[in-house]
Every structure is written in C-alpha cells, then in structure tokens.
Coordinates of C-alpha atoms in Angstrom, one line a residue:
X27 CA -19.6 -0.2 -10.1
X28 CA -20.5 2.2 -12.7
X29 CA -19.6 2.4 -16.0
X30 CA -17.1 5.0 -15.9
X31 CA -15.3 3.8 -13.1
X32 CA -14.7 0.7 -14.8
X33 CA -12.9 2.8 -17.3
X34 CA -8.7 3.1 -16.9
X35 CA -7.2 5.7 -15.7
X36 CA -5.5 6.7 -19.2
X37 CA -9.3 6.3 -20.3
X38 CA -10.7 8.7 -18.2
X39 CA -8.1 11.4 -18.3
X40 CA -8.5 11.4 -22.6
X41 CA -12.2 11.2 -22.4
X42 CA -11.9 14.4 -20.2
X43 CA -9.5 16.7 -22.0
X44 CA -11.5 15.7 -25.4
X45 CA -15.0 16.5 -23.9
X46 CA -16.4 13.2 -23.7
X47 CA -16.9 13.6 -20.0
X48 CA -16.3 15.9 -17.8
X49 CA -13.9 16.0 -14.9
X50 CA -16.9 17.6 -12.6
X51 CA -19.1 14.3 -13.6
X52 CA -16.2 11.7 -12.7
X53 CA -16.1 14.0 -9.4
X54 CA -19.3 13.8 -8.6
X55 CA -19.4 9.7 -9.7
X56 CA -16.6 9.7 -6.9
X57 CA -19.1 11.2 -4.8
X58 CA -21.9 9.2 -5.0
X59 CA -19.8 6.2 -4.6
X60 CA -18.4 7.1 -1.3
X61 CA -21.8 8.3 -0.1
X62 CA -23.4 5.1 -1.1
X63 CA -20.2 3.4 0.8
X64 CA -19.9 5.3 3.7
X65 CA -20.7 2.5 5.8
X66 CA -17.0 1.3 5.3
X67 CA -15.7 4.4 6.5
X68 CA -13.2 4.6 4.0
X69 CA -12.7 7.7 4.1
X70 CA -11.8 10.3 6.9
X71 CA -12.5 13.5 4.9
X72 CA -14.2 14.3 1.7
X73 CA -13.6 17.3 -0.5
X74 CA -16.9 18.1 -2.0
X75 CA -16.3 21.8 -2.7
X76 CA -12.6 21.9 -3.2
X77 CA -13.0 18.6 -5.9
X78 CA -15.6 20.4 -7.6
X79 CA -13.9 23.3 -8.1
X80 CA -11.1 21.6 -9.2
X81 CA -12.8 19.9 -11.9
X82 CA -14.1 22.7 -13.5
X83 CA -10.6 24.0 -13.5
X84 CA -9.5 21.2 -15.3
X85 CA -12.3 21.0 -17.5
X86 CA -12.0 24.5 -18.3
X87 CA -8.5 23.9 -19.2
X88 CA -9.5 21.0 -21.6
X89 CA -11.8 23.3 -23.6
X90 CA -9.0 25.9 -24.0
X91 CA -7.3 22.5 -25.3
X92 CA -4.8 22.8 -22.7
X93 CA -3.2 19.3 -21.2
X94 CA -2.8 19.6 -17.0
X95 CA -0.8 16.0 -17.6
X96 CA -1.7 12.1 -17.3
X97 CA -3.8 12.6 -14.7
X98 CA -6.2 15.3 -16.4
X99 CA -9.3 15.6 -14.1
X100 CA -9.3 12.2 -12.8
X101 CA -10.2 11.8 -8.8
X102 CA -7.8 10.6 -6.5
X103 CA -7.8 9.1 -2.8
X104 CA -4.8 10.1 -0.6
X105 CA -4.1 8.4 3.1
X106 CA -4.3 10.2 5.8
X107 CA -1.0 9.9 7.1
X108 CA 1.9 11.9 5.3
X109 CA 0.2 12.2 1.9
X110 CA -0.5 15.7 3.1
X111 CA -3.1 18.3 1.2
X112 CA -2.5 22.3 2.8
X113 CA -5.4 23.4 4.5
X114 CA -7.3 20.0 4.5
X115 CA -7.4 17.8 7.9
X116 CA -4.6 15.3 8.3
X117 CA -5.4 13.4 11.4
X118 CA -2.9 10.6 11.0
X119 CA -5.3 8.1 12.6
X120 CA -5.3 10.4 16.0
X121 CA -8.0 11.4 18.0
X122 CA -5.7 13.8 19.6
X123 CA -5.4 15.4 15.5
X124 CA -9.3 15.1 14.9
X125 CA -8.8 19.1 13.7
X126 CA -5.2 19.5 12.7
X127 CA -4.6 20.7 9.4
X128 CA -1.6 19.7 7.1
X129 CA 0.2 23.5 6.7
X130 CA 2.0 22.4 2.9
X131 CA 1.6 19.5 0.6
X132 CA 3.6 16.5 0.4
X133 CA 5.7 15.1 -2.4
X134 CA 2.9 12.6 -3.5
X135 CA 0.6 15.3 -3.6
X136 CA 2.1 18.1 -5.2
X137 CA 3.3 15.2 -8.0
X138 CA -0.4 14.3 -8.3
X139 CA -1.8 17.4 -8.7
X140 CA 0.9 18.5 -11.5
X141 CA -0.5 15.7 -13.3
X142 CA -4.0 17.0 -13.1
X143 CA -5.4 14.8 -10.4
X144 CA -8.1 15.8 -8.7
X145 CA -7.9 15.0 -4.4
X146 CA -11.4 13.7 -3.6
X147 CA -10.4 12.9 0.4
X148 CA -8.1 11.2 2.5
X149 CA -8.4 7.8 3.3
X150 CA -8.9 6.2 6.9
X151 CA -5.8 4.5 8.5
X152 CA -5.3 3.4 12.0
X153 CA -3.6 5.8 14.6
X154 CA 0.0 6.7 12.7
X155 CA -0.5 3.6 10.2
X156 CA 0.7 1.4 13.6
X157 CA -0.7 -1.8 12.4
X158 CA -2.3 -3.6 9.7
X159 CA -6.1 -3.4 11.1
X160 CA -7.3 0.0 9.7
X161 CA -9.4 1.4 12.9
X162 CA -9.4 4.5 14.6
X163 CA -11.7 7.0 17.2
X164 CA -12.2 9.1 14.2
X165 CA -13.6 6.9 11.8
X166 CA -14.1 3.4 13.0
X167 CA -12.9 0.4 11.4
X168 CA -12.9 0.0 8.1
X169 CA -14.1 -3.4 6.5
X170 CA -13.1 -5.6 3.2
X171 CA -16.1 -4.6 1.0
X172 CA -16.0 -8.4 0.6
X173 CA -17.2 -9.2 4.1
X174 CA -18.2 -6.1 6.4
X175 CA -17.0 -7.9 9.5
X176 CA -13.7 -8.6 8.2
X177 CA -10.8 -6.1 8.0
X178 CA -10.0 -4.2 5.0
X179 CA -6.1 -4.7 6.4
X180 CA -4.0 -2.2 7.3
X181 CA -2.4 0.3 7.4
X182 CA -3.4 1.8 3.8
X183 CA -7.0 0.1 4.2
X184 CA -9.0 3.3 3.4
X185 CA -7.6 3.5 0.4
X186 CA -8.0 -0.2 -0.7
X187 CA -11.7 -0.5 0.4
X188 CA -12.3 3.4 -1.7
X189 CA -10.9 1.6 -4.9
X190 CA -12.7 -1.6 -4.2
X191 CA -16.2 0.2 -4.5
X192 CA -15.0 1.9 -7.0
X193 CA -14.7 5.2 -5.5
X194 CA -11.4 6.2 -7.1
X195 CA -9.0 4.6 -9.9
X196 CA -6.1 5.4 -7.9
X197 CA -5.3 6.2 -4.1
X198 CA -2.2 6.8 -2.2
X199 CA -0.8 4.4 0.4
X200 CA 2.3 3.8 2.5
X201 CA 4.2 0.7 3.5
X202 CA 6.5 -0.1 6.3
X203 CA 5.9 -3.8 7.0
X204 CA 3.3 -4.3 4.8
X205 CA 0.8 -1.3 4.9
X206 CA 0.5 -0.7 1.4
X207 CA -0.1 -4.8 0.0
X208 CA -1.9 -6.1 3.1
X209 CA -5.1 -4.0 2.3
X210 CA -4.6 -4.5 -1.6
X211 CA -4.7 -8.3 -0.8
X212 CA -7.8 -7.7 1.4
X213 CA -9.9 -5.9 -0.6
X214 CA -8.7 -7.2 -4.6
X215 CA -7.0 -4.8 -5.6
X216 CA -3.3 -3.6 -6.3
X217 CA -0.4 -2.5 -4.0
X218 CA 2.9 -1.4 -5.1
X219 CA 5.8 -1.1 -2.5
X220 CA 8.6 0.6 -4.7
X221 CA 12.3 0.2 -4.1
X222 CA 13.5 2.3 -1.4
X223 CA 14.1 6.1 -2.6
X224 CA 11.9 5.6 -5.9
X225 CA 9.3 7.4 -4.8
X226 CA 10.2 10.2 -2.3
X227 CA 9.4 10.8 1.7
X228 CA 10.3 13.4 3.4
X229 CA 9.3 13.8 7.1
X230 CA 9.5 17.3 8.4
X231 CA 12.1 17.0 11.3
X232 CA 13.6 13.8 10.0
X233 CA 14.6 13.4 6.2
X234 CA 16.6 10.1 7.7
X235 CA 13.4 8.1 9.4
X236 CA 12.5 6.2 6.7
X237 CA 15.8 3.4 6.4
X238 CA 15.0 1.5 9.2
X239 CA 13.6 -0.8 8.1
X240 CA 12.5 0.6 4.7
X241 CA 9.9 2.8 4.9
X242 CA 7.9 3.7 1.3
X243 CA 5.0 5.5 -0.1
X244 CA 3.9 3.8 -2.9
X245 CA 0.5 3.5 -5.5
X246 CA -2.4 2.4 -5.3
X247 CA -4.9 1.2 -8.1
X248 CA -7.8 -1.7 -9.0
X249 CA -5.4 -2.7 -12.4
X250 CA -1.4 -3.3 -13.7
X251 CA -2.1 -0.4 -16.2
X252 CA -3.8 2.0 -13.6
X253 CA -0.8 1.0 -11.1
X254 CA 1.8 1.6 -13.8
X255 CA 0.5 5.4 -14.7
X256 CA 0.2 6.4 -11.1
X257 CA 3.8 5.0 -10.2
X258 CA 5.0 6.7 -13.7
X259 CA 3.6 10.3 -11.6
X260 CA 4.9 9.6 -8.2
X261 CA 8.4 8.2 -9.4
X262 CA 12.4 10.4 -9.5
X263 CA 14.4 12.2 -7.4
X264 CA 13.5 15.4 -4.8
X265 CA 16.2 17.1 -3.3
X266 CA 14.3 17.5 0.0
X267 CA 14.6 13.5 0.5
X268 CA 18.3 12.4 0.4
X269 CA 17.7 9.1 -0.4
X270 CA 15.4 9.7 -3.4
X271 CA 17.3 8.5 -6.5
X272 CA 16.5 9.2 -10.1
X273 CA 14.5 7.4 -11.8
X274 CA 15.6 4.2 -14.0
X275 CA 14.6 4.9 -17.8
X276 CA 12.0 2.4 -17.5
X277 CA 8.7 2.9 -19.2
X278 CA 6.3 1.0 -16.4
X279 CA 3.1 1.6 -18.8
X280 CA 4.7 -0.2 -21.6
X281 CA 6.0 -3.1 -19.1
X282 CA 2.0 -4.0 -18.8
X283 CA 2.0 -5.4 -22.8
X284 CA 5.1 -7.7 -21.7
X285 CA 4.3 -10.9 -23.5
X286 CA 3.7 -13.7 -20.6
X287 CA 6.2 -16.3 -22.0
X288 CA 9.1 -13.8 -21.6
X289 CA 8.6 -14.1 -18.1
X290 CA 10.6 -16.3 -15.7
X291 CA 9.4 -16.7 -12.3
X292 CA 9.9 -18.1 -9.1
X293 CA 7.4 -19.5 -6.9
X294 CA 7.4 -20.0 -2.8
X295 CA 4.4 -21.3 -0.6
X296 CA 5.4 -19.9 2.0
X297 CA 8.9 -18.1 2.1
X298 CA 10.2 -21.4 3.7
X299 CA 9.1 -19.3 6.7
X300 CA 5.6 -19.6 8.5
X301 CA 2.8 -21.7 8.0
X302 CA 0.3 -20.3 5.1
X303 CA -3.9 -21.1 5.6
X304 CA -4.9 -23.9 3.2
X305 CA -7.3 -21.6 1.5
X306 CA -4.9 -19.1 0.9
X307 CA -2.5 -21.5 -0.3
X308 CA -4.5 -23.6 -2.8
X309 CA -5.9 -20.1 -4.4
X310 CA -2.1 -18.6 -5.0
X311 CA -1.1 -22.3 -6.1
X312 CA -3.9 -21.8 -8.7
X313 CA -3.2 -18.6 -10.1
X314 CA 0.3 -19.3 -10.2
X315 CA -0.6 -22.5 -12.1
X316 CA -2.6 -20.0 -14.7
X317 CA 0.6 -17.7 -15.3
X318 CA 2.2 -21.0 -16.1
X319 CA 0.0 -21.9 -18.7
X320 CA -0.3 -18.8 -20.4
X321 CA 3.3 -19.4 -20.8
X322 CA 5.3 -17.8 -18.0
X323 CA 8.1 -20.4 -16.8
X324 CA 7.3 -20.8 -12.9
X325 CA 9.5 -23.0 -10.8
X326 CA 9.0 -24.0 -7.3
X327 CA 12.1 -22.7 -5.2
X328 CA 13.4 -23.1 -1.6
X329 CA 13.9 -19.5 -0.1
X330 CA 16.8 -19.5 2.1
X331 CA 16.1 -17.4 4.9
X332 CA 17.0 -17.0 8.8
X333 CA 14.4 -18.9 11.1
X334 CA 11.2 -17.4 11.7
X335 CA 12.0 -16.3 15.7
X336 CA 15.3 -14.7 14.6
X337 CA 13.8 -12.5 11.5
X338 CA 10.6 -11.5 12.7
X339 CA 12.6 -10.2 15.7
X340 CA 14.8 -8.0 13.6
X341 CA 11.6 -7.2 12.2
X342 CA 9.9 -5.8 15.5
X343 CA 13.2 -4.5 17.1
X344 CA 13.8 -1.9 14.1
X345 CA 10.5 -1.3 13.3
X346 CA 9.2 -0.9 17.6
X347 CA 12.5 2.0 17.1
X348 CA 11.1 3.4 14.2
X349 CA 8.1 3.5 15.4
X350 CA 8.8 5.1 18.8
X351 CA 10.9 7.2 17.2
X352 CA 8.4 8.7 15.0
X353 CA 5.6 9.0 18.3
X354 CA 8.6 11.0 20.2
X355 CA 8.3 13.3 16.8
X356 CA 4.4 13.6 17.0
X357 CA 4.5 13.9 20.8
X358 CA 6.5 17.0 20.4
X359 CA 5.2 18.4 17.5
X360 CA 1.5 18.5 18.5
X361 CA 2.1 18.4 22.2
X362 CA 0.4 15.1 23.1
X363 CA 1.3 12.6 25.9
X364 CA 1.0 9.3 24.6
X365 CA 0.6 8.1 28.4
X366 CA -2.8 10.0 28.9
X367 CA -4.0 10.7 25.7
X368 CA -7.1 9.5 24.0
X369 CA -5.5 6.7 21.8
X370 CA -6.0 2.8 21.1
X371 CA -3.8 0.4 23.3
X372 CA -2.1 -0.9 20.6
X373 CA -0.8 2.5 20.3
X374 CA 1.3 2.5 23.2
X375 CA 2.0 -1.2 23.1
X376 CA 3.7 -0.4 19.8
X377 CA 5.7 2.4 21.0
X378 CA 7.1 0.6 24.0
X379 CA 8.4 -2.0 21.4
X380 CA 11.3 0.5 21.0
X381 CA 11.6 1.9 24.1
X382 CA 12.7 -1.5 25.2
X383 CA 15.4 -2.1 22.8
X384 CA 18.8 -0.3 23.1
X385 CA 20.4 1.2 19.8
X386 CA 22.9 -1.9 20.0
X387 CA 20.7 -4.3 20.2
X388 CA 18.7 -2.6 17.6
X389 CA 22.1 -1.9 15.0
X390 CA 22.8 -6.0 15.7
X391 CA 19.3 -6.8 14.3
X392 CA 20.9 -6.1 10.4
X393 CA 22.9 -9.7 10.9
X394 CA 19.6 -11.7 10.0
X395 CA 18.3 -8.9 8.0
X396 CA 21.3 -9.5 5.6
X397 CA 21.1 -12.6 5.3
X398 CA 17.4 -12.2 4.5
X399 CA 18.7 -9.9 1.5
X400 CA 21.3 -12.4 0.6
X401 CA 18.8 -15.1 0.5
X402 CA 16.3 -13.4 -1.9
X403 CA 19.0 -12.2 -3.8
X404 CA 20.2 -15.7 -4.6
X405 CA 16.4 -16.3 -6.2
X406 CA 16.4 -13.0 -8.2
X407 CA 19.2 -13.6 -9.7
X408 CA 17.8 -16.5 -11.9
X409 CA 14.3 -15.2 -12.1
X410 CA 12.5 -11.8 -13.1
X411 CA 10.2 -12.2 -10.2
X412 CA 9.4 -14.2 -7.0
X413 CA 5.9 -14.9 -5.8
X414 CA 4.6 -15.9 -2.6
X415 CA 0.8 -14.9 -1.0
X416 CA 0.4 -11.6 0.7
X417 CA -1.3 -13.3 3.7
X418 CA -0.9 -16.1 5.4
X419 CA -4.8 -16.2 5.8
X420 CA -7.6 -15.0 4.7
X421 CA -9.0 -11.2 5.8
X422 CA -9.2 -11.3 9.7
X423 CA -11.8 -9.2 12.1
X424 CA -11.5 -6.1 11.6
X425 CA -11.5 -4.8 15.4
X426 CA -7.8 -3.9 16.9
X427 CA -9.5 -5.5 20.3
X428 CA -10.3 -9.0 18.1
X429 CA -6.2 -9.2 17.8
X430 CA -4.6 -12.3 15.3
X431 CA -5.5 -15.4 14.2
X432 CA -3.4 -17.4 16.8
X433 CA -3.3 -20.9 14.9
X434 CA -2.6 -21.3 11.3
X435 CA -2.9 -24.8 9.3
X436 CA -3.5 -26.3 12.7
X437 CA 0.0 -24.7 14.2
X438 CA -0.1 -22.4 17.0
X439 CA 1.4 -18.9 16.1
X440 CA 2.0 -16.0 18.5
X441 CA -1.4 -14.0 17.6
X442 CA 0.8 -11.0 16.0
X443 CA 0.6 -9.2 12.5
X444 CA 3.8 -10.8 11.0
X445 CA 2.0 -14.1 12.0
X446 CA -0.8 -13.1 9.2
X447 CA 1.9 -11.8 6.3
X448 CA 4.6 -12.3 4.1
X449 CA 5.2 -9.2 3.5
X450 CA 7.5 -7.7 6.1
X451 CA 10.6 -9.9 4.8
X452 CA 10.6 -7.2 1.6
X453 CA 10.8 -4.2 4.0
X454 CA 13.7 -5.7 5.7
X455 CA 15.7 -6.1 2.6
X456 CA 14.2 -3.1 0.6
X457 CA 13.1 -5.1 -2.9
X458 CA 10.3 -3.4 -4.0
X459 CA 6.7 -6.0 -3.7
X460 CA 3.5 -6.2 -4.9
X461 CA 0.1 -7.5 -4.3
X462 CA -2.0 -8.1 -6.7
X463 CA -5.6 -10.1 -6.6
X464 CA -5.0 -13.8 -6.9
X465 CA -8.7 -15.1 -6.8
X466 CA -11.1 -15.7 -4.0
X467 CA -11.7 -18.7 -1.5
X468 CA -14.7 -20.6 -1.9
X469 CA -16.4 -18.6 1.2
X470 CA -15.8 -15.1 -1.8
X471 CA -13.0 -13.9 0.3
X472 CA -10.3 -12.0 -1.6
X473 CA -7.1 -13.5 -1.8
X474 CA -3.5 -11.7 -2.7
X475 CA -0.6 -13.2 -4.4
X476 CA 2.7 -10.9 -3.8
X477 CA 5.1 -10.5 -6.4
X478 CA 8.6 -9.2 -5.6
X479 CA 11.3 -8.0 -7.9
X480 CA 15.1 -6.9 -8.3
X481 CA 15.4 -3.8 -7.2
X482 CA 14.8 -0.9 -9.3
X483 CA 12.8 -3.5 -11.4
X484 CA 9.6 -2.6 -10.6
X485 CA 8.8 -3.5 -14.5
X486 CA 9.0 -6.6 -13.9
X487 CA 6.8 -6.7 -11.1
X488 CA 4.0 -5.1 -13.3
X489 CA 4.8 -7.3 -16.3
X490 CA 4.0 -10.3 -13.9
X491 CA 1.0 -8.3 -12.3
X492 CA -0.5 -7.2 -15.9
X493 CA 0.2 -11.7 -17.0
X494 CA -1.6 -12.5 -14.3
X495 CA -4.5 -10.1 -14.9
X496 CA -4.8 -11.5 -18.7
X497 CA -4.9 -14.7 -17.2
X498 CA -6.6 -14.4 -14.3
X499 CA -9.3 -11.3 -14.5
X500 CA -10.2 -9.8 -11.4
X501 CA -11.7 -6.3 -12.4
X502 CA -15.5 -7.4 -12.6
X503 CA -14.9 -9.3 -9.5
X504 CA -16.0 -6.8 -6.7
X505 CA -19.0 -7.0 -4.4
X506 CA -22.0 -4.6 -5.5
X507 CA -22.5 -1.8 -2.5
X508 CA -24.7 -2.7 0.0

C-alpha cells in the first residue's frame, strides 16, 4: 500500500487544496492500484479520463484557493448497483446491462461530488446485489485480497476488496441483509449500515421499496475516522425519498476521539441464535477482551430473540418479496425475461422466493420481526452498543456454484447465506450496524466483529469502532498485491 493511501481521508483532501499533492497524483495512485489489482476484479468500470479530468478541476480550484468541500480531490469507489454516475455504465451485476448507462446521478453521488470527490469506477457486485458472494458474467468473482480463492463477500464486495488494496479511502455500498458489513468483514475493513432514512434511496418507480425489510446505502472506508467523514457527506434529508429524515446534530468525526472508558457495551457470541465457527469466535472474544482493557465496560448478555427457523423465515419471506419485486421493476424497465435471460441461477432462485409467498403471509412475518426489535431494544437500553461477529465463519469460496458452508462448529446448517451471518437480524429491526476488522485467524483470514447501536446513534457505533481501532490496529494489516 503506498504511502499516500495510507494517509486519511481528511489527510488527503488538505494536502490537496494546500498543494502538497495533487488530486491528479492520488488519481493516478488509484490507478495504478487497481491495475496492479485487477486480478480481483474489483472493479466493473474504471474512469481514467473522466477522473483525470476531474482532478485537475479540483486541483485547479485549490490553486485559485477555492474549497470544493471535505472531499477535495480525493478518489472514490461507487457500487455498481444504484450508486448511479450519468453517462457511466451501471450494469447492476447483469449481463443482460453489460452496456446500459445510468441517464442521472444518484443521491450518494451527487452528495459525493459536492464534496469534491472524485468517482474513480464502480465496484463489482453480483447480479442486483442478490447475495452475499460478489460474482457476475461481467466481471467474475471477486476474491478477499486475503485469500484469492475465498470470497470477498457480498453484495458490496467490489468495494471492500478496492479499499483493501488500497485503491480508494472510501467506496459506496449497500445493505439489505448484510451487503454492506459482510464484505467489510471479509476483506478488513469497515461497513456502516445507517439507521433507516439516514442516508437517502430513492428508486425510480418506487420511492417505497426500500422498508421491507430495511433496505440502506451506507459508507464505506479502511478506518472509524475515514467512515465518520464519508457518513458526515452522505447523511440528511431529500425530498425525493419520503423516508429520509434529517439528520441528528451529531458530529460523527468528533465521536472517533470518544474516550474508551466512557463506553458501555454489550457483548453476544452468537445472538443466542446460530452456531458461530470456533475461529471466528475466539478472535471476536479477543478483541472484545482488548476494548475491555483499554477500559470499555463489556458484559456478556443473553439476546432474547425468536428461534432461529421462525426469524430467518421472516427474513427470507420479506426479503424473497422485496426482492422479486424489484426483478418485476428491472424486468420491465430494461425489457428482460428473467426466464431466458443470460443470468446466474441463484438469480431466479431468489426471485421465486417471493413469488411463492402471498402478501399475507408476507405482512404476518412482522410478528417475529417485532419481537426481534423488542429483544435488542431491551439490550440497548442499558448499553451504548451491542457486539456480536459479522460471520459465523470465516470467508467462504468465492464461486455462487460452491454454495454455503453446510456445518458449523460441528452442527449441520441448511447451506444458506443467513447460515454464514449475523447480520440480517439488524435489517429486520432497522438499528443501524457495523463491521469493523476484529483480527485474523491463525490461517491470516480476516475476521469482523459487528457493532450495533440505538438508532439514530450511529456515534456510538463509531466511538466503539474508532476504541477498538486504538486498541486493536488493523490499518497495516493488509496483504501486499500479488
């Protein structure tokens, strides 16, 4: 990694509106990086000529002394899904999209580039983020830089593996399940699932899609402090999503100097809900012991939740609607027939998830999820934060036709993503989650430890992600590219 991309984000955007460097040499750092990486196609398009000339707008603007915002010249990754750049490809994972091109710009981006950010390409995702295995016809699969026959997770894994070679500082990702915290656990680095409405959506022919269950956008970054300025940017209300909110007056950058032994925290294995890979568990269990001795108070809890057959069934019921829901959209929109077309199995396997559930049986499905809510809400209201690990087990194969680890801890499990995670709980209840590196198993695999908060205290969860970083540093602890 090379010595400017191991430099923070508020780093880089001063050095470049005071001349130290130039927003043109972090671009073509970025490029190099992702050249020298390509083998983890991480990316799905690169903008060579459009970052370059973007940089020397911004570094034309710095030597008129002019500030384009916190984001001055600094390159940033976008998914390819609905972080959306006009007149740039966005294939949403889709062979059948290989050439479509995004007519306006989403939220996220238009927020980014008032900042000054500089879009260096969008990041690989599987066909419409269905799964948390980042593999498509366009691109391939993506890999954990850590191990290039593991995946880098899912559904935001272009984006995690681009800030794990240290590509980019910052990259967009999305989350309905677990999209945007999966890759961040399997690739080291950081995920931020915001509250619901925090950060707003908005889907062309739907502004209501994205409720159930919750469905966010969220930051990406390799650091609490990078996270914290790129959530400060995508954060606040939009009248074109109506369930954006405003933002709380919360100032996320200054949450990262939170002293550690203000911090009260609770601590779960496992949720109380799945089995949890001894590796996995006896590298969260020794991070969480660091955050207690650098003088957070942790205490074990039990988490009250429904059984793990009636959850995870809300959980596939709403989502399997959702998700059909959203094909029906693309279908029409781009006039594809999901039947015929050139697209993975697990495509269509996902979209008949919810064309086999009725909207009854589908409405009924928010009796466990409340209790779910009711159950975490009982731990939050005693603690700042709960943690738990990300994944149940380490980073998996990273080929769709591999499928799930079907035993865990020597039980037999159903082969199916929420098998692998913890983090689909969060989406049913809509508390806003993190994952942040934990440490790595003795066989250098990365590890995630998940931190959730109240909602609308994503503060918190940065406080505890930027403890656990002091504690527990992670930032020289990526593999060199190969």
């Amino acid at each position: 990694m090379s010595a400017l991309a191991a430099q923070s984000v508020r780093e880089l955007a001063t050095a470049v509106r005071d001349g130290t460097h130039s927003s043109l040499a972090l671009v073509e750092t970025a490029l190099e990086r992702i050249e020298a990486t390509a083998e983890l196609n991480a990316f799905i398009t690169v903008l060579e000529d459009t970052a370059r000339e973007r940089a020397r707008t911004a570094d034309r603007a710095a030597a008129r002394g002019e500030n384009l915002g916190p984001l001055h010249g600094v390159p940033v990754a976008i998914k390819d899904l609905r972080s959306r750049k006009a007149g740039v490809r966005n294939t949403m994972g889709l062979a059948p999209l290989a050439d479509n091109v995004a007519e306006v710009d989403s939220i996220a981006v238009e927020r980014l580039e008032a900042a000054g950010a500089v879009i260096i390409g969008t990041t690989n995702t599987p066909a419409l983020g269905h799964t948390i295995k980042t593999e498509n016809r366009i691109a391939g699969a993506t890999p954990t830089p850590f191990d290039h026959d593991r995946s880098a997770g899912g559904s935001s894994g272009g984006s995690a593996a681009a800030l794990a070679t240290g590509a980019v500082q910052l990259a967009t990702g999305s989350d309905i399940g677990g999209s945007l915290r999966v890759p961040a656990a399997c690739c080291n680095v950081i995920g931020l699932k915001p509250t619901f409405g925090l950060v707003p959506e908005r889907v062309a022919d739907d502004g209501f899609s994205t409720h159930s269950p919750f469905f966010v956008g969220g930051p990406m970054a390799r650091t609490a402090e990078d996270t914290a300025v790129f959530l400060d940017v995508l954060a606040g209300q939009d009248r074109r999503d109506p369930f954006s909110v405003p933002r709380p007056e919360s100032d996320y950058v200054q949450a990262t100097d939170r002293a550690t032994d203000e911090l009260a925290v609770a601590y779960s294995p496992n949720l109380d809900l799945q089995p949890v890979a001894p590796a996995v568990r006896a590298t969260v269990s020794a991070a969480v012991d660091d955050l207690a001795a650098a003088g957070a108070t942790v205490d074990t809890v039990d988490v009250s939740l429904p059984p793990y057959e009636d959850l995870s069934m809300a959980y596939v019921e709403q989502v399997g609607v959702f998700f059909s829901a959203f094909a029906q959209q693309i279908a029409e929109r781009y006039d594809i027939d999901f039947e015929t077309a050139d697209v993975e199995e697990t495509v269509r396997s996902t979209i008949a998830l919810g064309t086999e559930t009725d909207a009854t049986a589908e409405r009924l499905q928010n009796v466990p999820r409340t209790a779910a809510y009711d159950g975490i809400e009982a731990i939050l209201t005693d603690y700042d934060v709960l943690v738990t690990p990300t994944l149940t087990v380490p980073p998996y194969s990273k080929h769709l036709a591999n499928g799930y680890p079907t035993a865990i801890d020597g039980q037999s499990v159903m082969g199916v993503p929420t098998d692998a995670m913890l983090t689909w709980v969060f989406n049913l209840t809509g508390h806003p989650a993190a994952s942040v590196p934990a440490g790595l198993t003795d066989d250098g695999l990365p590890v995630g430890l998940q931190i959730v908060g109240n909602r609308f205290a994503e503060k918190d969860i940065l406080s505890t992600a930027a403890a656990l970083e002091r504690a527990r540093p992670w930032t020289d602890r990526y593999p060199a590219a190969k």
